[in-house]
Amino acid sequence: MYPAEFDYVKVSSLEEAISLKQQGDENSILAGGHSLIPAMKLRLSTPKKLIDISGLNQYKNISNNGSHISIGALCTHKQCAESDVIQQNCPALSDAASVIGDPHVRNKGTIGGALAHSDPQADYPGAILALNATMVVKGSSGGRTIAADDYFTGLWETALGEGELLTEIRIPVNPMNANSCYVKFPQPASRYPYVGCGVALSSSGGNCSDIRVGFSGVGEWAFRDAGIENALKGQALNSSSIAAAAEKAAEGKAVLSDHFVSEEYRRAMSKVFAKRAITKVS
Amino acid sequence: MKVSMRVNGVDHEHDVEPRTLLVQHLRENLRLTGTHVGCDTSQCGACTIHVNGEAVKACTMFAIQADGAEITTIEGLATNGELHPMQKAFWENHGLQCGYCTPGMIMASVDMLKNNPNPTEEEIRHGLEGNFCRCTGYHNIVKSVKAAAESMQGGA
């Protein structure tokens, strides 16, 4: 399949990328290309100009800054899956990264690209919401941060403004994030999640002191599940309290339906996978 | 646009349209037709090659993104007429039926062993999640990868 024609520029600085992006919203940023190129081949996306940022090596690092884990937007899924820093401090993120697509896709696709694209069937968002991450973005008027809770705003929509680029993802370092996981029910061919559930949980004396739950693949965009969180907060952690909380999964949310998985089945599986994820970190 | 890359040890420079896919460039401009196009949607893995030492789906990359890259395709695996141990193992264990998925399977398997030289059967099956065999000949493919891992460990 041939994408529509486009011009191509490989930039050597972020400023150059921002300025090219601002010249027209038909211009698209190219990182790993594993969301954008398939969309271009289907002509769902027909950018006038591709701005290749893959040479900006300063955005390819993962580090622990004490208060947060800093992940450069150009880190590949493979890097995120294999990073000791991520596995120890926010395992929900390495769990999610390790089940995206397949090994070849994980070699090329980037965390920043995936989050900027914000596919409803992407894996990271559920984990990012559970981990209370912060997105660092840059535009021509400077930088700002966006909380994960405010970031996913619609189907393929995010709070990123025109001409803004996602440069870094920050995950707070705390015991709750260190006790997190992401579990997934994948479509067997495409590997996209029918249901992906991220959970971060802290407990004291056998009681759940705090919990954050994020779902990917279930709704038109990723969401936090306050129903589950409120049902479990302050409760003793045992199989019946976890099962009762998981029953609240996606309550009051619009749930996707497609020719593989009906709304009813996806809703039922959301409960099953919420229960598995919470059990894993309890 | 000018694009230059080193493919199987040979330097190539071509003028391509930016929208030329890497797989198309390899097959149509360089006439390296061992790399197949299967689904053309980054799922089946028939087009798997190595770009700078990593397995990549060549249908989901533009040729211009590979400017300056070092590329290995199935044609570049054998050395001096001697098959790569993975190719030998696929031959000896009947790891192919129609052969369409085979170049991608072999390139993916070589990359897998580089990261994990002694994989379990389960790890092999997970490692090949991105490669489909429509003959469903997975059993012997897994056997082939296991055999190659053993022969490569033995210093072959």
XYZ file of C-alpha atoms in Angstrom:
438
model
C 0.000 0.000 0.000
C 1.303 3.402 -0.917
C 0.764 6.420 1.294
C -0.110 9.735 -0.333
C 2.853 11.887 -1.361
C 4.593 13.977 1.275
C 7.765 15.971 1.868
C 10.282 14.715 4.362
C 12.593 16.626 6.696
C 14.891 15.098 9.266
C 15.426 17.721 11.970
C 18.478 18.197 14.154
C 16.811 20.142 16.968
C 13.511 20.199 18.813
C 13.114 23.914 17.980
C 13.306 23.115 14.275
C 10.610 20.437 14.709
C 8.339 22.831 16.634
C 8.724 25.568 14.055
C 7.983 23.190 11.154
C 4.982 21.782 13.000
C 3.622 25.272 13.476
C 3.840 26.052 9.790
C 0.810 23.877 9.221
C -1.233 21.316 11.061
C -1.012 19.059 7.993
C 2.625 18.513 9.040
C 3.164 15.413 11.175
C 5.900 14.359 13.546
C 7.573 11.048 12.700
C 9.314 9.143 15.496
C 9.170 5.326 15.297
C 6.366 5.499 12.758
C 4.524 2.452 14.018
C 1.233 4.268 14.519
C 1.634 6.944 11.848
C 2.858 4.857 8.886
C 0.028 2.278 9.075
C -2.449 5.195 9.237
C -0.742 6.817 6.225
C -0.878 3.583 4.231
C -4.626 3.440 4.825
C -4.746 7.167 3.944
C -6.438 7.857 7.251
C -3.557 10.263 7.649
C -2.207 12.335 4.740
C 0.432 14.675 6.136
C 1.911 17.278 3.819
C 5.278 17.066 5.488
C 6.852 14.482 7.772
C 9.131 15.918 10.426
C 11.461 13.103 11.431
C 12.650 13.614 15.022
C 14.317 10.205 15.362
C 17.779 11.787 15.355
C 17.188 13.766 18.576
C 19.186 11.472 20.832
C 18.707 13.522 23.992
C 15.129 12.204 24.188
C 16.160 8.545 24.273
C 17.121 8.227 27.949
C 15.488 6.760 31.040
C 16.684 7.985 34.443
C 15.699 8.155 38.086
C 15.728 11.756 39.296
C 14.857 10.868 42.881
C 11.335 12.268 42.888
C 10.380 10.913 39.482
C 11.426 8.551 36.710
C 12.138 10.510 33.556
C 11.484 8.772 30.243
C 12.473 10.519 27.024
C 9.696 10.544 24.448
C 11.866 8.750 21.883
C 12.501 5.700 24.089
C 11.358 2.574 22.284
C 8.890 0.110 23.769
C 11.807 -2.329 23.994
C 13.796 0.141 26.131
C 10.797 0.739 28.405
C 10.144 -3.002 28.738
C 13.745 -3.860 29.585
C 14.710 -0.872 31.773
C 15.670 -1.869 35.338
C 14.712 1.619 36.523
C 11.173 1.203 35.169
C 10.802 -2.416 36.281
C 11.722 -1.481 39.844
C 9.879 1.817 40.207
C 6.826 1.529 37.985
C 6.410 -2.060 36.762
C 2.974 -1.269 35.279
C 4.814 0.630 32.552
C 7.320 -2.118 31.716
C 4.432 -4.633 31.794
C 2.539 -2.530 29.249
C 5.613 -1.914 27.064
C 6.474 -5.617 26.984
C 3.095 -6.630 25.531
C 2.781 -4.010 22.785
C 2.577 -5.601 19.334
C 5.522 -7.949 18.903
C 9.324 -7.752 19.288
C 9.887 -6.042 15.914
C 7.239 -3.412 16.612
C 8.762 -2.832 20.063
C 12.174 -2.269 18.443
C 10.853 0.735 16.503
C 7.772 2.169 18.217
C 8.301 4.914 20.818
C 6.472 5.776 24.025
C 6.085 9.410 22.995
C 4.682 8.474 19.604
C 2.204 6.048 21.117
C 1.004 8.573 23.693
C 0.774 11.429 21.197
C -1.213 9.222 18.810
C -3.492 8.116 21.671
C -5.042 5.131 19.943
C -8.045 3.879 21.935
C -6.505 0.417 21.656
C -3.040 1.391 22.880
C -1.503 -0.235 25.956
C 0.392 2.612 27.646
C -2.577 4.840 28.583
C -4.021 2.406 31.167
C -0.629 2.191 32.861
C 0.068 5.932 32.580
C -3.238 6.730 34.321
C -2.616 4.176 37.082
C 0.878 5.603 37.655
C -0.297 9.233 37.864
C 2.251 10.227 35.213
C 2.972 13.726 33.978
C 3.545 14.598 30.326
C 6.170 17.229 29.602
C 5.442 19.116 26.382
C 7.254 21.878 24.500
C 5.943 24.455 22.094
C 7.159 27.733 20.632
C 6.049 29.654 23.723
C 7.938 27.335 26.053
C 7.107 24.218 28.003
C 4.315 22.995 30.233
C 3.243 19.807 31.967
C -0.029 17.908 31.648
C -1.268 15.412 34.259
C -2.207 11.981 32.894
C -5.762 12.518 34.200
C -6.127 15.557 31.915
C -4.184 14.184 28.949
C -6.551 11.747 27.200
C -9.445 13.823 25.938
C -11.104 11.825 23.177
C -10.789 9.287 20.387
C -7.235 9.868 19.091
C -7.389 13.181 20.967
C -5.063 14.478 23.645
C -4.500 17.733 25.475
C -1.420 18.393 23.292
C -1.866 21.704 21.508
C -1.110 22.366 17.829
C 2.618 22.891 17.469
C 3.340 21.216 20.795
C 5.556 18.147 21.119
C 5.592 15.579 23.881
C 9.220 15.386 25.042
C 9.223 13.461 28.304
C 7.051 11.273 30.525
C 7.525 11.550 34.293
C 6.412 8.852 36.703
C 6.435 9.746 40.429
C 8.730 7.592 42.563
C 6.681 6.226 45.474
C 5.813 2.860 47.045
C 2.428 2.826 45.323
C 3.933 3.035 41.832
C 6.567 0.450 42.784
C 3.615 -1.848 43.541
C 1.851 -1.626 40.192
C 1.062 -3.840 37.231
C -0.658 -3.926 33.852
C -2.535 -6.958 32.571
C -4.041 -7.386 29.173
C -6.455 -9.483 27.142
C -4.996 -9.174 23.615
C -6.616 -9.637 20.222
C -4.706 -12.715 19.029
C -3.645 -11.326 15.622
C -3.223 -7.573 16.068
C -2.165 -7.814 19.763
C -4.185 -4.705 20.553
C -5.910 -5.016 23.934
C -9.600 -5.860 24.101
C -9.039 -4.936 27.716
C -5.888 -3.552 29.339
C -5.916 -2.756 33.038
C -3.253 -0.834 34.960
C -3.315 -0.779 38.768
C -1.104 0.929 41.372
C -1.905 0.105 44.973
C -0.620 0.896 48.452
C -1.687 -0.919 51.563
C -1.093 -0.748 55.287
C -1.993 -3.442 57.788
C -3.766 -5.458 55.108
C -6.024 -2.540 54.151
C -5.979 -0.743 50.829
C -4.821 2.791 51.612
C -4.816 4.029 48.041
C -5.445 2.657 44.568
C -5.442 4.006 41.017
C -6.942 2.021 38.159
C -6.639 2.864 34.444
C -8.259 1.072 31.519
C -6.995 0.870 27.921
C -8.938 -0.622 25.032
C -12.282 -0.567 26.824
C -13.690 2.849 25.966
C -13.177 5.287 23.103
C -10.275 6.612 25.089
C -8.406 5.501 28.188
C -10.043 6.331 31.514
C -9.482 6.067 35.236
C -11.998 3.936 37.042
C -13.213 5.784 40.150
C -15.871 3.111 40.751
C -13.280 0.440 41.471
C -10.994 2.839 43.351
C -13.724 4.076 45.718
C -15.013 0.566 46.324
C -11.621 -0.673 47.511
C -10.096 2.332 49.283
C -10.001 1.764 53.042
C -11.188 -1.837 52.699
C -9.380 -4.952 53.891
C -7.674 -6.582 50.904
C -9.078 -10.063 50.398
C -10.571 -12.045 47.560
C -14.144 -10.972 48.287
C -13.378 -7.229 48.623
C -11.298 -7.361 45.423
C -14.025 -9.237 43.554
C -16.661 -6.757 44.775
C -14.552 -3.775 43.661
C -13.766 -5.364 40.276
C -17.523 -5.742 39.684
C -17.621 -1.935 39.374
C -15.308 -1.988 36.328
C -16.336 0.484 33.612
C -19.590 1.233 35.428
C -21.236 4.233 33.815
C -18.675 4.307 31.000
C -19.398 3.920 27.288
C -17.769 0.639 26.280
C -16.563 -0.221 22.755
C -18.143 -2.934 20.671
C -16.657 -4.404 17.485
C -17.036 -7.511 15.335
C -14.601 -9.435 17.560
C -15.860 -8.467 20.996
C -19.311 -7.157 21.941
C -19.871 -4.458 24.538
C -21.286 -7.009 26.952
C -18.274 -9.311 26.654
C -15.780 -6.447 26.899
C -17.545 -5.212 30.044
C -17.418 -8.715 31.549
C -13.716 -9.056 30.680
C -12.987 -5.638 32.204
C -14.178 -7.041 35.537
C -12.095 -10.192 35.117
C -8.914 -8.322 34.226
C -9.417 -5.692 36.941
C -9.683 -8.529 39.451
C -6.505 -10.170 38.122
C -4.561 -6.905 38.185
C -5.649 -5.935 41.711
C -4.981 -9.451 42.997
C -1.493 -9.345 41.522
C -0.494 -6.254 43.547
C -2.390 -7.120 46.751
C 15.427 12.241 -2.324
C 18.859 10.633 -2.147
C 19.056 7.660 0.155
C 22.144 5.603 0.832
C 22.423 2.459 2.878
C 24.713 -0.505 3.256
C 22.773 -3.660 2.434
C 24.370 -7.053 3.058
C 27.780 -5.378 3.046
C 27.288 -3.464 -0.197
C 26.738 0.303 -0.400
C 23.760 1.489 -2.415
C 22.633 4.971 -3.298
C 19.309 5.706 -4.968
C 16.957 8.540 -5.651
C 13.589 7.653 -4.121
C 10.231 9.267 -3.475
C 9.864 9.896 0.288
C 6.816 7.605 0.375
C 8.818 4.597 -0.860
C 8.584 1.879 1.758
C 11.835 0.219 2.737
C 10.557 -3.204 1.661
C 9.581 -1.814 -1.720
C 13.011 -0.193 -2.093
C 14.787 -3.469 -1.285
C 12.624 -5.525 -3.627
C 12.116 -3.167 -6.540
C 15.213 -0.967 -6.617
C 17.805 -3.347 -5.197
C 16.088 -6.464 -6.607
C 16.442 -8.259 -3.279
C 13.178 -10.166 -3.511
C 13.926 -12.572 -0.665
C 12.189 -10.146 1.688
C 8.468 -10.763 1.188
C 5.416 -8.568 1.524
C 2.648 -10.441 3.316
C -0.031 -8.427 5.065
C 1.529 -4.997 4.467
C 0.003 -3.909 7.810
C 2.867 -4.638 10.290
C 1.252 -7.816 11.568
C 2.548 -10.855 9.650
C 6.320 -10.332 9.763
C 7.081 -11.714 6.257
C 9.089 -8.526 5.599
C 11.287 -8.772 8.713
C 14.871 -7.596 8.124
C 17.627 -6.233 10.352
C 18.225 -2.484 10.450
C 21.332 -1.550 12.433
C 21.252 -5.001 14.000
C 17.599 -5.056 15.102
C 14.645 -6.923 13.625
C 12.255 -4.492 11.958
C 9.183 -4.823 9.737
C 10.301 -3.310 6.439
C 6.706 -2.560 5.396
C 6.404 -0.087 8.262
C 9.423 2.024 7.552
C 10.188 4.428 4.733
C 13.408 3.906 2.789
C 14.471 7.456 3.701
C 14.314 6.550 7.406
C 17.044 4.007 6.693
C 19.403 6.611 5.224
C 22.893 5.741 6.466
C 21.732 2.449 7.983
C 23.342 -0.954 7.905
C 20.816 -3.511 6.656
C 20.818 -7.288 6.515
C 18.229 -9.224 4.515
C 17.800 -12.976 4.112
C 20.190 -12.801 1.122
C 22.954 -11.566 3.424
C 22.806 -14.289 6.070
C 24.899 -16.962 4.388
C 28.650 -16.397 4.299
C 30.813 -17.648 1.415
C 28.103 -20.029 0.248
C 27.750 -21.514 3.745
C 24.209 -21.301 5.135
C 23.705 -19.520 8.467
C 23.032 -22.049 11.291
C 19.427 -20.796 11.432
C 18.946 -21.464 7.709
C 20.487 -24.924 8.133
C 18.229 -25.678 11.082
C 15.090 -24.679 9.135
C 16.212 -26.955 6.294
C 17.044 -29.924 8.509
C 13.915 -29.683 10.678
C 11.426 -29.042 7.887
C 10.820 -25.572 9.303
C 9.070 -24.446 6.137
C 6.174 -25.583 4.035
C 5.230 -23.079 1.326
C 8.189 -20.899 2.319
C 6.442 -17.547 2.146
C 6.941 -16.623 5.803
C 10.392 -18.240 5.991
C 12.694 -15.248 5.324
C 10.875 -13.238 8.000
C 10.830 -16.189 10.401
C 14.564 -16.699 9.979
C 15.461 -13.011 10.353
C 13.236 -12.749 13.461
C 14.740 -15.917 14.929
C 18.319 -14.751 14.393
C 17.478 -11.507 16.230
C 15.760 -13.456 19.009
C 18.835 -15.618 19.656
C 21.026 -12.538 19.734
C 18.998 -11.281 22.724
C 18.362 -14.696 24.240
C 20.836 -17.366 23.034
C 19.122 -20.265 24.782
C 15.354 -19.703 24.705
C 12.755 -22.110 26.065
C 9.988 -23.313 23.762
C 7.641 -20.775 25.338
C 10.142 -17.954 24.795
C 10.551 -18.992 21.159
C 6.779 -18.916 20.640
C 6.547 -15.460 22.267
C 9.581 -14.273 20.319
C 7.819 -15.179 17.070
C 4.559 -13.425 17.961
C 5.177 -10.993 15.129
C 5.548 -13.663 12.453
C 2.623 -15.604 11.002
C 2.860 -18.932 9.163
C -0.316 -19.404 7.190
C 0.554 -23.076 6.596
C 0.386 -23.211 10.427
C 3.719 -25.025 10.446
C 4.709 -23.551 13.795
C 5.707 -26.831 15.391
C 8.719 -27.372 13.147
C 9.595 -23.684 13.108
C 9.947 -23.769 16.892
C 11.940 -27.009 16.589
C 14.236 -25.332 14.029
C 14.930 -22.335 16.268
C 15.672 -24.647 19.197
C 18.060 -26.683 17.022
C 19.784 -23.547 15.749
C 20.203 -22.276 19.315
C 21.837 -25.566 20.280
C 24.162 -25.617 17.284
C 25.120 -21.947 17.753
C 25.821 -22.551 21.455
C 28.039 -25.438 20.442
C 30.277 -22.929 18.726
C 29.006 -23.714 15.223
